[in-house]
XYZ file of C-alpha atoms in Angstrom:
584
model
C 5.687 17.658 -52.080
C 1.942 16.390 -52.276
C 2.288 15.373 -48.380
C 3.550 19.254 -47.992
C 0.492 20.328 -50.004
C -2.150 18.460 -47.446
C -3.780 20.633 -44.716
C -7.029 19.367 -42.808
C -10.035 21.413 -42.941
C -12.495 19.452 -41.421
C -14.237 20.512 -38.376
C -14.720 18.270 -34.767
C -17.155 18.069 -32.362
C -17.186 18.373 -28.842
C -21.295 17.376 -28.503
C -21.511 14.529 -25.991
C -25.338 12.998 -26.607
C -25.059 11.040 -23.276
C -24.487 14.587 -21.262
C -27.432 15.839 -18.624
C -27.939 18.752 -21.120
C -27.912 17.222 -24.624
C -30.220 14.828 -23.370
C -32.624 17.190 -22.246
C -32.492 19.561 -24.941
C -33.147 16.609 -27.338
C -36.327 15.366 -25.292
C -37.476 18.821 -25.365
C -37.189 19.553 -28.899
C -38.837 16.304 -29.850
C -42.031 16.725 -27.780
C -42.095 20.211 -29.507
C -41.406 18.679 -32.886
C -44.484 15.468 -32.294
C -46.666 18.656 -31.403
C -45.448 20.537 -34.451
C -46.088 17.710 -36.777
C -49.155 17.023 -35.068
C -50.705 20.123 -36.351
C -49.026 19.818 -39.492
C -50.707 16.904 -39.976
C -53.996 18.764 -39.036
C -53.284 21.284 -41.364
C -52.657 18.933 -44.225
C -56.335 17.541 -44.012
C -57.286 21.027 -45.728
C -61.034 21.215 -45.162
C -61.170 18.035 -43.766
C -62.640 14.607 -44.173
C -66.064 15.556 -45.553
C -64.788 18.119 -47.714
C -62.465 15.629 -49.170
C -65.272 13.591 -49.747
C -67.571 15.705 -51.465
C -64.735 16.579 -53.692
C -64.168 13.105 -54.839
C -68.124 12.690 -55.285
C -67.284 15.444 -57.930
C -64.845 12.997 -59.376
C -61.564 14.904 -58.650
C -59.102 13.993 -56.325
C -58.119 15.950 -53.555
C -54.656 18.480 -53.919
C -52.694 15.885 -52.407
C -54.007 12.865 -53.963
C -53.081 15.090 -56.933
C -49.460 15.728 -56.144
C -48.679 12.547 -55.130
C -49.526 11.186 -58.747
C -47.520 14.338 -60.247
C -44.193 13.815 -58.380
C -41.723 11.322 -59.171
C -41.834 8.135 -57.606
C -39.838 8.030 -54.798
C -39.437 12.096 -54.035
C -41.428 14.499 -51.561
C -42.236 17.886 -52.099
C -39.833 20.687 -49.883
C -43.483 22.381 -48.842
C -43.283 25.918 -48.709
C -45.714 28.084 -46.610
C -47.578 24.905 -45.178
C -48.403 27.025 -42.109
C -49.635 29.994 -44.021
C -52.927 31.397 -42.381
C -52.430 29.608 -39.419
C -54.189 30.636 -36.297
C -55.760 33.748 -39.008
C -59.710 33.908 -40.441
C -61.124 32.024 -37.063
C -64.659 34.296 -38.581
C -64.937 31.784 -41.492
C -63.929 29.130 -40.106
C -60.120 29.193 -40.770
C -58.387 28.866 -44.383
C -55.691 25.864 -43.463
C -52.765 26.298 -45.554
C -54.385 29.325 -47.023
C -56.021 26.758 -49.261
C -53.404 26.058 -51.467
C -50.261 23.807 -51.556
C -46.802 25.514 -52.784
C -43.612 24.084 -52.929
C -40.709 22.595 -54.867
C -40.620 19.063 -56.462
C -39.121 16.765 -59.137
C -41.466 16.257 -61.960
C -39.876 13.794 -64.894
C -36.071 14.498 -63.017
C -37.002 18.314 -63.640
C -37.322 20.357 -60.343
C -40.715 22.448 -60.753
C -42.670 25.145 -58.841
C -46.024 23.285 -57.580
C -48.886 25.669 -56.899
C -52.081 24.093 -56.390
C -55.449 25.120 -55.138
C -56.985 22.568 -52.151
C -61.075 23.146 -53.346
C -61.569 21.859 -50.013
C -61.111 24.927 -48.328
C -63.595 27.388 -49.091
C -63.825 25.711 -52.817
C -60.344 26.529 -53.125
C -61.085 30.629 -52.902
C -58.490 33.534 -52.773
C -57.969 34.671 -48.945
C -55.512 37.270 -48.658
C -53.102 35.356 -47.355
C -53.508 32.766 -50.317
C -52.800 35.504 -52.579
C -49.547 36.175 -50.939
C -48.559 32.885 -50.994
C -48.852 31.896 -54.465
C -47.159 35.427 -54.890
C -44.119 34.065 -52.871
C -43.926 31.014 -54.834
C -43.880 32.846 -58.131
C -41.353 35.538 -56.417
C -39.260 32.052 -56.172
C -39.509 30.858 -58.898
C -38.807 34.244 -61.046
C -35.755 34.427 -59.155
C -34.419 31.135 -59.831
C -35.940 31.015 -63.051
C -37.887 27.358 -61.840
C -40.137 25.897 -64.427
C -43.692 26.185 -62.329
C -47.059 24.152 -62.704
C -50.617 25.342 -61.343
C -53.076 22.961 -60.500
C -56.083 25.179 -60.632
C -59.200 24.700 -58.626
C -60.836 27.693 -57.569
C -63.933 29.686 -56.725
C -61.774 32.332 -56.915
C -61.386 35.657 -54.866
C -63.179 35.286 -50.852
C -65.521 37.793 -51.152
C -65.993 38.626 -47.767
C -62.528 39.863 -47.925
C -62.237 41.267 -50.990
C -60.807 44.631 -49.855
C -57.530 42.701 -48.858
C -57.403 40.600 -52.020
C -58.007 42.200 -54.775
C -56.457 45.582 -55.306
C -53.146 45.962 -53.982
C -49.243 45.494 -55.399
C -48.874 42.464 -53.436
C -52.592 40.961 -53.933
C -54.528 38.950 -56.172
C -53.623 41.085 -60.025
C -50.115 40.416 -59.500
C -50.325 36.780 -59.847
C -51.667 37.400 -63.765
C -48.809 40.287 -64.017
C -46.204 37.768 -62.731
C -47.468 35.231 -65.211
C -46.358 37.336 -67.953
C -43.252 38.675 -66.397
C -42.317 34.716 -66.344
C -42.946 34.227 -70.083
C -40.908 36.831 -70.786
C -37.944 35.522 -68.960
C -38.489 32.089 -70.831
C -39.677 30.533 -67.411
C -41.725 27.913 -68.152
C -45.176 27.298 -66.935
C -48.126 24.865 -67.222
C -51.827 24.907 -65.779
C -53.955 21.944 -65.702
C -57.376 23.055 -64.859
C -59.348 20.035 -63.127
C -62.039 22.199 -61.198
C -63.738 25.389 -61.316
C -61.458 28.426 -62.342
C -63.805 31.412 -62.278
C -63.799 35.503 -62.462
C -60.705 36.959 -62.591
C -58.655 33.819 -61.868
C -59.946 32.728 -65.396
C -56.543 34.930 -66.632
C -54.246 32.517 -64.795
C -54.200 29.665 -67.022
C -54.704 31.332 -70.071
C -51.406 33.435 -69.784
C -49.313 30.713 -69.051
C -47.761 28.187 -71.790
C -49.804 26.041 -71.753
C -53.583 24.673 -70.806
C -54.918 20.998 -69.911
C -58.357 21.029 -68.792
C -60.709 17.925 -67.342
C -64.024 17.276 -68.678
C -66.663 18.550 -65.876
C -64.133 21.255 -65.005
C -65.269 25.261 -66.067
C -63.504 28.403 -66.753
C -65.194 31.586 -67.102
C -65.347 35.171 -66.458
C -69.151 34.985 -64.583
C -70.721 31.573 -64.101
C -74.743 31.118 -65.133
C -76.368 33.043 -62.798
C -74.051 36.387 -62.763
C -74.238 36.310 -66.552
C -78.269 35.911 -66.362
C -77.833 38.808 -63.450
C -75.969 40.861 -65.831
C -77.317 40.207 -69.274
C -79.906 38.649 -68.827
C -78.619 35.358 -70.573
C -79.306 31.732 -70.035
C -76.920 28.928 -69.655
C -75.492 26.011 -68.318
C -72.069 25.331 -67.261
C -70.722 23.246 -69.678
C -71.926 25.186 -72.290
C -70.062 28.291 -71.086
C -67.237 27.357 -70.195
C -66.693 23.351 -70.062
C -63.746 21.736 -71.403
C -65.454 20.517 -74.189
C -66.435 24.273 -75.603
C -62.326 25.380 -74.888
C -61.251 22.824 -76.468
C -63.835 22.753 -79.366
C -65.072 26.446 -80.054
C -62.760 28.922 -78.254
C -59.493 27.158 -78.704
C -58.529 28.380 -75.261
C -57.862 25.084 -73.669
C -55.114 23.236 -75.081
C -55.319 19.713 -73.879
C -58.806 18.320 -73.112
C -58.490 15.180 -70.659
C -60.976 13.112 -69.083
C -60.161 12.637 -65.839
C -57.720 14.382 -62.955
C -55.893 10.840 -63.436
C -54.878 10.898 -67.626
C -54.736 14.907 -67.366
C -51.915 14.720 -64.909
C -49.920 11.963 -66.838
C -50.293 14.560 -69.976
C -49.154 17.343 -67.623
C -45.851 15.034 -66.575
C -45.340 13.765 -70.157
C -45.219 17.874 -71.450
C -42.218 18.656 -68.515
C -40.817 15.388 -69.732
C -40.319 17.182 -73.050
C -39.228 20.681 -71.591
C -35.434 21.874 -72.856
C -32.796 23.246 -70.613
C -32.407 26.617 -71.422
C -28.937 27.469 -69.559
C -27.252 24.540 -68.807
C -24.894 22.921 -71.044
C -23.425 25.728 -72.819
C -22.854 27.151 -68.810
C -21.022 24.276 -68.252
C -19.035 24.479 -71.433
C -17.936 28.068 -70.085
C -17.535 27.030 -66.519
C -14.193 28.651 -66.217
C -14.198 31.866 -68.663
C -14.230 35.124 -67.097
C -17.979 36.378 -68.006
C -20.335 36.437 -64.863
C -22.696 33.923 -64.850
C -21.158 30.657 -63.363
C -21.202 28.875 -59.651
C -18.841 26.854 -58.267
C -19.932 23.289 -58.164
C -18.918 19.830 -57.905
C -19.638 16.270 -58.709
C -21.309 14.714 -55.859
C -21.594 11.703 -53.991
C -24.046 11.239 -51.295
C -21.645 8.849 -48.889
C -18.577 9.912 -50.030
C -19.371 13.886 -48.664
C -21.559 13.531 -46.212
C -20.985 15.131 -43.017
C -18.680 13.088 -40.574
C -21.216 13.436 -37.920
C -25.154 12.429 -37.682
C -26.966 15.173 -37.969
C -30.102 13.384 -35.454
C -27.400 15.167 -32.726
C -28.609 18.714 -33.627
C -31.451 17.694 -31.232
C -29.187 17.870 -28.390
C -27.757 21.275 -28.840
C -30.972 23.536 -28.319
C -33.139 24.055 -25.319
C -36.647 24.647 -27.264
C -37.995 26.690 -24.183
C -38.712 30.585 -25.228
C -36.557 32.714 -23.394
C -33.574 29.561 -22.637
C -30.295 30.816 -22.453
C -28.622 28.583 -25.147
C -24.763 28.399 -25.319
C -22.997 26.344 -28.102
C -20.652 26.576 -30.957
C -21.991 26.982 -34.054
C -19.508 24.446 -35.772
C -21.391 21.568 -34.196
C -24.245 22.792 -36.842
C -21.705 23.589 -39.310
C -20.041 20.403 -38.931
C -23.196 18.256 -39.758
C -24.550 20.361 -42.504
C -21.805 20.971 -44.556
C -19.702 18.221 -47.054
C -17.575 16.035 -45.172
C -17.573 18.384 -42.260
C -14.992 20.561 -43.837
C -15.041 24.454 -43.238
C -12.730 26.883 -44.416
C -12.821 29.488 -42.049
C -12.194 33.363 -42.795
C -10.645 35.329 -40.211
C -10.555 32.883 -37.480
C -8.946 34.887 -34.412
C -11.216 38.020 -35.448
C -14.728 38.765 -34.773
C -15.143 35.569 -33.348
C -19.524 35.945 -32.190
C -19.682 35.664 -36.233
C -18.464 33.022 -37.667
C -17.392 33.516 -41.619
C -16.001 30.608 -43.889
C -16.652 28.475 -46.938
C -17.698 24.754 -47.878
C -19.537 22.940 -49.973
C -23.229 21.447 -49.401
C -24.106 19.158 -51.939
C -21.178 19.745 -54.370
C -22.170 23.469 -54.296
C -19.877 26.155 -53.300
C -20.997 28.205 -50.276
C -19.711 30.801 -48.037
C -21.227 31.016 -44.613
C -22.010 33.878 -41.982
C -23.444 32.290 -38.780
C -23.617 33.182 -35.171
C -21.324 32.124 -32.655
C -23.210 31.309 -29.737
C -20.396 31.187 -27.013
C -18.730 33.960 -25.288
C -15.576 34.847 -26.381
C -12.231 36.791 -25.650
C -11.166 39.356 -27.741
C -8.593 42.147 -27.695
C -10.535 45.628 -27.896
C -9.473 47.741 -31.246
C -11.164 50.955 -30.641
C -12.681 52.995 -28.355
C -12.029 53.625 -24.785
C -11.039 49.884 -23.431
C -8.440 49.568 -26.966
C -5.795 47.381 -26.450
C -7.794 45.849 -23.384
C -9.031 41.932 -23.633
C -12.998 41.321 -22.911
C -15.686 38.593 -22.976
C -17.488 39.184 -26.264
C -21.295 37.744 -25.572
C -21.747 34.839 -27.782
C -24.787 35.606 -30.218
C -24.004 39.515 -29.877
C -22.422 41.398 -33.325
C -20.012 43.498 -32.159
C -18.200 46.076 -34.111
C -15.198 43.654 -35.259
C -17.499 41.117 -35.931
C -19.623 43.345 -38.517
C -16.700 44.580 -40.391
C -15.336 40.718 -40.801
C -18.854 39.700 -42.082
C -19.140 42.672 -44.192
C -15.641 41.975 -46.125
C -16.794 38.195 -46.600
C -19.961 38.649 -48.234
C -18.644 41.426 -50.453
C -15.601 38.558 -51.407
C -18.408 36.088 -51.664
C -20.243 38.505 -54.602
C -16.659 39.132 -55.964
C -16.480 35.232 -56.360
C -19.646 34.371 -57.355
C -20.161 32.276 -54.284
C -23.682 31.742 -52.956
C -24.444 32.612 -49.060
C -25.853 30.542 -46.450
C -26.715 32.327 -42.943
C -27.881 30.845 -40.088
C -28.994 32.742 -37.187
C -29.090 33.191 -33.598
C -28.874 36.240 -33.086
C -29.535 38.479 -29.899
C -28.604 41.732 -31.947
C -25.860 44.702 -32.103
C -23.597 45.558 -28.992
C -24.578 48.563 -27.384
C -23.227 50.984 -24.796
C -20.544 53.644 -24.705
C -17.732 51.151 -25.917
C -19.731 49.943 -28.528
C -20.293 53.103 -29.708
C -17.209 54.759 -29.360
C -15.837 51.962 -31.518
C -18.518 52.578 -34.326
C -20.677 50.029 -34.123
C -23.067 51.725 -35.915
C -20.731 52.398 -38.888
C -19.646 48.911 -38.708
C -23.467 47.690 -38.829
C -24.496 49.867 -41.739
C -21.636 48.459 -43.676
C -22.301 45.047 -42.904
C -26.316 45.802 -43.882
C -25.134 47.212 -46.796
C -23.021 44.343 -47.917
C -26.110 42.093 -47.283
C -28.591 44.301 -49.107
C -26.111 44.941 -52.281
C -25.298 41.252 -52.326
C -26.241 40.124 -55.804
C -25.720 35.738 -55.373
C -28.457 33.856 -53.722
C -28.639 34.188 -50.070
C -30.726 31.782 -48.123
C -31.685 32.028 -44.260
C -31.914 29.398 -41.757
C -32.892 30.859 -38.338
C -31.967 27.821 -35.659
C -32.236 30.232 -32.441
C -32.855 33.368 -31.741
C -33.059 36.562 -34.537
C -33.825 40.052 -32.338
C -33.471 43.013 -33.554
C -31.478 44.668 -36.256
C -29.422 41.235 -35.967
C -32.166 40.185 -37.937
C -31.365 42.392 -40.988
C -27.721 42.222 -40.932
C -27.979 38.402 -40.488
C -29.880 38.575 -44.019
C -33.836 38.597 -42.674
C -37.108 38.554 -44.999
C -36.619 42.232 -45.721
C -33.260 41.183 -47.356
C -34.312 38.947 -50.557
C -33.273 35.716 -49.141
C -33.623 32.891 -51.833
C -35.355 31.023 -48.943
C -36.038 31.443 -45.569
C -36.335 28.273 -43.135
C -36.774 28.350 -39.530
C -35.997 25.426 -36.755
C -38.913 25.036 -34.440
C -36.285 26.734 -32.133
C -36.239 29.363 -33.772
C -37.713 32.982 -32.029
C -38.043 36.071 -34.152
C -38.679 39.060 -33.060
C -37.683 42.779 -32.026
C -36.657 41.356 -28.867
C -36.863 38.195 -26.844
C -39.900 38.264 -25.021
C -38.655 38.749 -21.425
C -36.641 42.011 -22.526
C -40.268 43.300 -24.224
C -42.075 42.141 -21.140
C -39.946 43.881 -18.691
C -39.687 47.345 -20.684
C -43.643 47.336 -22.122
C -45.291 46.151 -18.434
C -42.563 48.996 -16.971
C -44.304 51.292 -19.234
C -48.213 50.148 -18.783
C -47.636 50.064 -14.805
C -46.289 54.196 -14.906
C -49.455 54.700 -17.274
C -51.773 53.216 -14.635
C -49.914 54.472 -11.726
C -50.621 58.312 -13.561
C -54.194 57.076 -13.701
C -54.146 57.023 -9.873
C -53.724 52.945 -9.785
C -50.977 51.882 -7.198
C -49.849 48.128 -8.687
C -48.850 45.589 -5.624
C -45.988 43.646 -6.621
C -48.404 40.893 -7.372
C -50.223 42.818 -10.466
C -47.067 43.918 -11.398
C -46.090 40.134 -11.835
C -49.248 39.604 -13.820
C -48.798 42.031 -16.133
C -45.442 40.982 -16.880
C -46.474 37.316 -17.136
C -49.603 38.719 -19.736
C -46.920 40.630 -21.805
C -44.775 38.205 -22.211
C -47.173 34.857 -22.940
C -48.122 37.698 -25.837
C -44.911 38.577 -26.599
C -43.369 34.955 -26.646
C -46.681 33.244 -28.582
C -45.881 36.206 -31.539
C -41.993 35.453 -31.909
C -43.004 31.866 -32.352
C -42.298 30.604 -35.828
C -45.572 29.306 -35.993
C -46.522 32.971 -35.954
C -44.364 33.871 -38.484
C -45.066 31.247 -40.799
C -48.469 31.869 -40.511
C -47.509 35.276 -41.900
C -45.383 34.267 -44.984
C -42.622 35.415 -42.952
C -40.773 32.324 -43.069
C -40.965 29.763 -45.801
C -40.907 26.642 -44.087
C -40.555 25.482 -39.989
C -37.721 23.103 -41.056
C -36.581 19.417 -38.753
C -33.290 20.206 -37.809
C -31.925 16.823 -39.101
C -33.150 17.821 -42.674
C -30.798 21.043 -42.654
C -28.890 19.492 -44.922
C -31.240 17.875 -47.133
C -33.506 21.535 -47.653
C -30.474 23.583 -48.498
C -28.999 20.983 -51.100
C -32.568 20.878 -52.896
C -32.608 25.535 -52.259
C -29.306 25.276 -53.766
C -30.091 23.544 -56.834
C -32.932 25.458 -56.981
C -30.613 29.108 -56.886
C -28.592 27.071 -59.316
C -31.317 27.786 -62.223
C -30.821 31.105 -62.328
C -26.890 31.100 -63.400
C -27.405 34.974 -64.236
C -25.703 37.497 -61.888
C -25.837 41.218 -61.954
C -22.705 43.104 -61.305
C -22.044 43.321 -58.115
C -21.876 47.457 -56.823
C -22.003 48.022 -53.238
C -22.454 51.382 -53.252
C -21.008 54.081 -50.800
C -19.504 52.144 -47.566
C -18.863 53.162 -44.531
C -15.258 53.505 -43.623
């Protein structure tokens, strides 16, 4: 009977490494990658090496100096929004990083929230984009419900851009009103002051937890000279707002240290003492009926790991914007997934999205992914029904909408977590598309995504165009996280469609104007268009725009979405899930 009860699951692989293509693709995507991590690298040096030096004449040590003696032996921090700002403020002199460091690390075993200023941009001041980005962080953390520690060092806001820092829902204020929201959900959080933390970032540490503060640090709400501007009042630093008066007069500081060094042992021996809020009476309840629980299992790193080595990822992509990339998405599935098994959900139907569940990491999760080659398919509806086509592999055509649809909505019913990964060219048009509702079969599959109530995270590997983006679960959607291959291309549309319609559209407007193009200008203007087009759907361009969390090495796949999953898994609270009004 047990023989009877055995079934395999597990997926194959038809990648050949040693094939013309696969070899190509992989050289390819590792120049890109040694150019990516090139500037990476660049952007890492923050201000660079005479910044960094001026702030350790100061006695501190720079933001990563910092965070290396904060983490846990051993562990790296999954970097969120490293290529915030990048390419933006060129005026000033650029803002690398947006001059601050965010992302997710183990602390004492405990996985924190990290945001910490880098003083040596701009002394660590508020560009717009920084604001956003310690925003996002926060956003992540409230919805996970992850413990979070600031490292403040900060001139505060970037005057010259004030207008785009300081008063808006999404700038600078919310910070302090997220700090409180936080508190009130029980999320914990910690600021170690160990530099200057002026004006109206002053509120930042003082409505979190708790405050450490180094001696020859300050917080204040005006430093000497705008108090002698405003009130006419001498004094020194120290004496109005040093560590040494918070700690002694005001009683705002809670924790005075001497040095970046022993405050940042103080700050790791405090999460060392933090309590669990959720997690043992959870597990105690793992299987009664009240909402609140995922699906997880013990988990052994060589026992489930994939059957295949996930280095061969490099081989499946052509990096080049615009390549025509065909390949099934189960060779990605197959090495990100435990032990390569997949249990797929509606095989024969739908097949350019592929729905199914697994586990990554000992965590339940259901996936919705593109299927990147073509496919045959008997026609349901509309005037070719009962006909068989080639369905265009990365295209979501009506079928495939209303399979996805009905599998995220059973994912919410089951309290299943989603993981999406795109490449996407968009919805099927024309008259058999329409006829067989593929807009009715979009909005329900939208709907599904925006009603969804477990974590969803994003991993765009190709292409996301279009309203594929949205129903594939894009920024707009509340992804947990959102990570990106450097293959990845995100836009409206790829850039040769754009080119072709916008330089169609610029040549009529000139032609109006009297101008007569020869074929030649034409070609320039379509080359001009799309260099534009193609440098904006870069991730780099996204990233740079908060857009996308992190730019991702394909290899790690695995590795990001085990730590985002453990990271969802915080937050074992669910809301009832209530679609709403579907489509039918």
């Amino acid at each position: 009977m047990a023989d009877e009860l055995k079934f395999d699951n597990s997926l194959g692989s038809k990648l050949d490494m040693e094939a013309p293509r696969a070899k190509a693709n992989r050289e390819a995507l590792l120049a890109l990658m040694q150019t990516v991590g090139a500037e990476e690298a660049q952007i890492k040096l923050g201000g660079g090496v005479k910044a960094a030096e001026a702030q350790r004449a100061k006695g501190r040590l720079t933001v990563r100096e910092r965070l290396r003696l904060l983490l846990d032996e051993g562990t790296e921090l999954l970097e969120l929004g490293l290529w915030s700002a990048y390419g933006m403020y060129g005026e000033y002199g650029g803002a690398p990083g947006a001059g601050v460091v965010t992302g997710l690390g183990r602390v004492c075993g405990r996985m924190c929230m990290i945001i910490a200023n880098d003083a040596t941009v701009k002394a660590g001041a508020f560009f717009p984009m920084t604001a956003k980005k310690v925003l996002r962080a926060q956003n992540i953390a409230l919805e996970n419900r992850i413990p979070t520690l600031y490292l403040v060092d900060s001139s505060g806001v970037f005057l010259p851009l004030q207008e785009d820092v300081f008063p808006d829902t999404d700038d600078f204020g919310r910070v302090f009103r997220n700090n409180a929201v936080m508190s009130s959900l029980g999320i914990p959080q910690i600021t170690a002051i160990m530099g200057m933390c002026v004006a109206g970032g002053a509120y930042l540490p003082v409505m979190t937890d708790t405050v450490l503060m180094t001696e020859g640090s300050g917080l204040f709400l005006a430093g000497p000279s705008l108090v002698q501007a405003a009130i006419g009042q001498k004094t020194d630093a120290e004496e109005l707002g040093g560590a040494t008066m918070h700690a002694e007069i005001s009683g705002t500081v809670d924790f005075k240290e001497p040095n970046d060094h022993l405050c940042i042992a103080r700050l790791r021996s405090l999460v060392g003492k933090m309590g669990e809020r959720h997690s043992s009476e959870l597990r105690a309840a793992q299987w009664e009926s009240e909402r609140g629980v995922y699906n997880s299992l013990a988990f052994d790193v060589i026992r489930d790991a994939p059957k295949f080595a996930a280095e061969e990822l490099y081989g499946l992509l052509n990096p080049a914007p615009g390549s025509s990339n065909v390949y099934d998405m189960h060779e990605v599935i197959a090495r990100v997934v435990d032990r390569s098994e997949f249990d797929e959900y509606k095989t024969d139907f739908g097949r350019t999205v592929l729905c199914g569940y697994a586990r990554i990491g000992g965590r339940a999760v259901g996936i919705v992914a593109n299927q990147k080659t073509n496919q045959n398919q008997t026609v349901a509806m509309g005037p070719a029904a009962g006909m068989n086509r080639i369905e265009v592999g990365g295209v979501i055509y009506t079928e495939s909408a209303q399979k996805a649809a009905r599998f995220i909505m059973d994912c919410n019913q089951n309290l299943v977590p989603l993981v999406f990964l795109h490449d996407v060219n968009g919805f099927m048009v024309g008259k058999d598309a329409e006829w067989s509702g593929i807009i009715r079969a979009g909005a329900k599959m939208v709907s599904a995504v925006s009603t969804s109530v477990v974590p969803k995270i994003t991993v765009i590997i190709g292409g996301s165009f279009g309203a594929g983006h949205y129903a594939m679960c894009g920024k707009a959607y509340d992804p947990r996280f959102l990570f990106a291959w450097p293959t990845a291309r995100y836009a409206v549309m790829s850039g040769a469609s754009a080119a072709n319609t916008l330089a169609e559209v610029r040549a009529k407007q000139m032609e109006r104007g009297g101008k007569v193009l020869s074929d030649a200008e034409k070609k320039a203007l379509y080359d001009e268009i799309k260099g534009t087009y193609d440098a904006q759907a870069d991730p780099r361009y996204g990233a740079a725009r908060l857009w996308i969390d992190a730019i991702i090495d394909p290899a790690k796949t695995r590795d990001v979405l085990i730590t985002a999953l453990e990271a969802c898994a915080l937050n074992p609270d669910v809301p009832r899930f209530n679609p709403g009004v579907l489509q039918t």
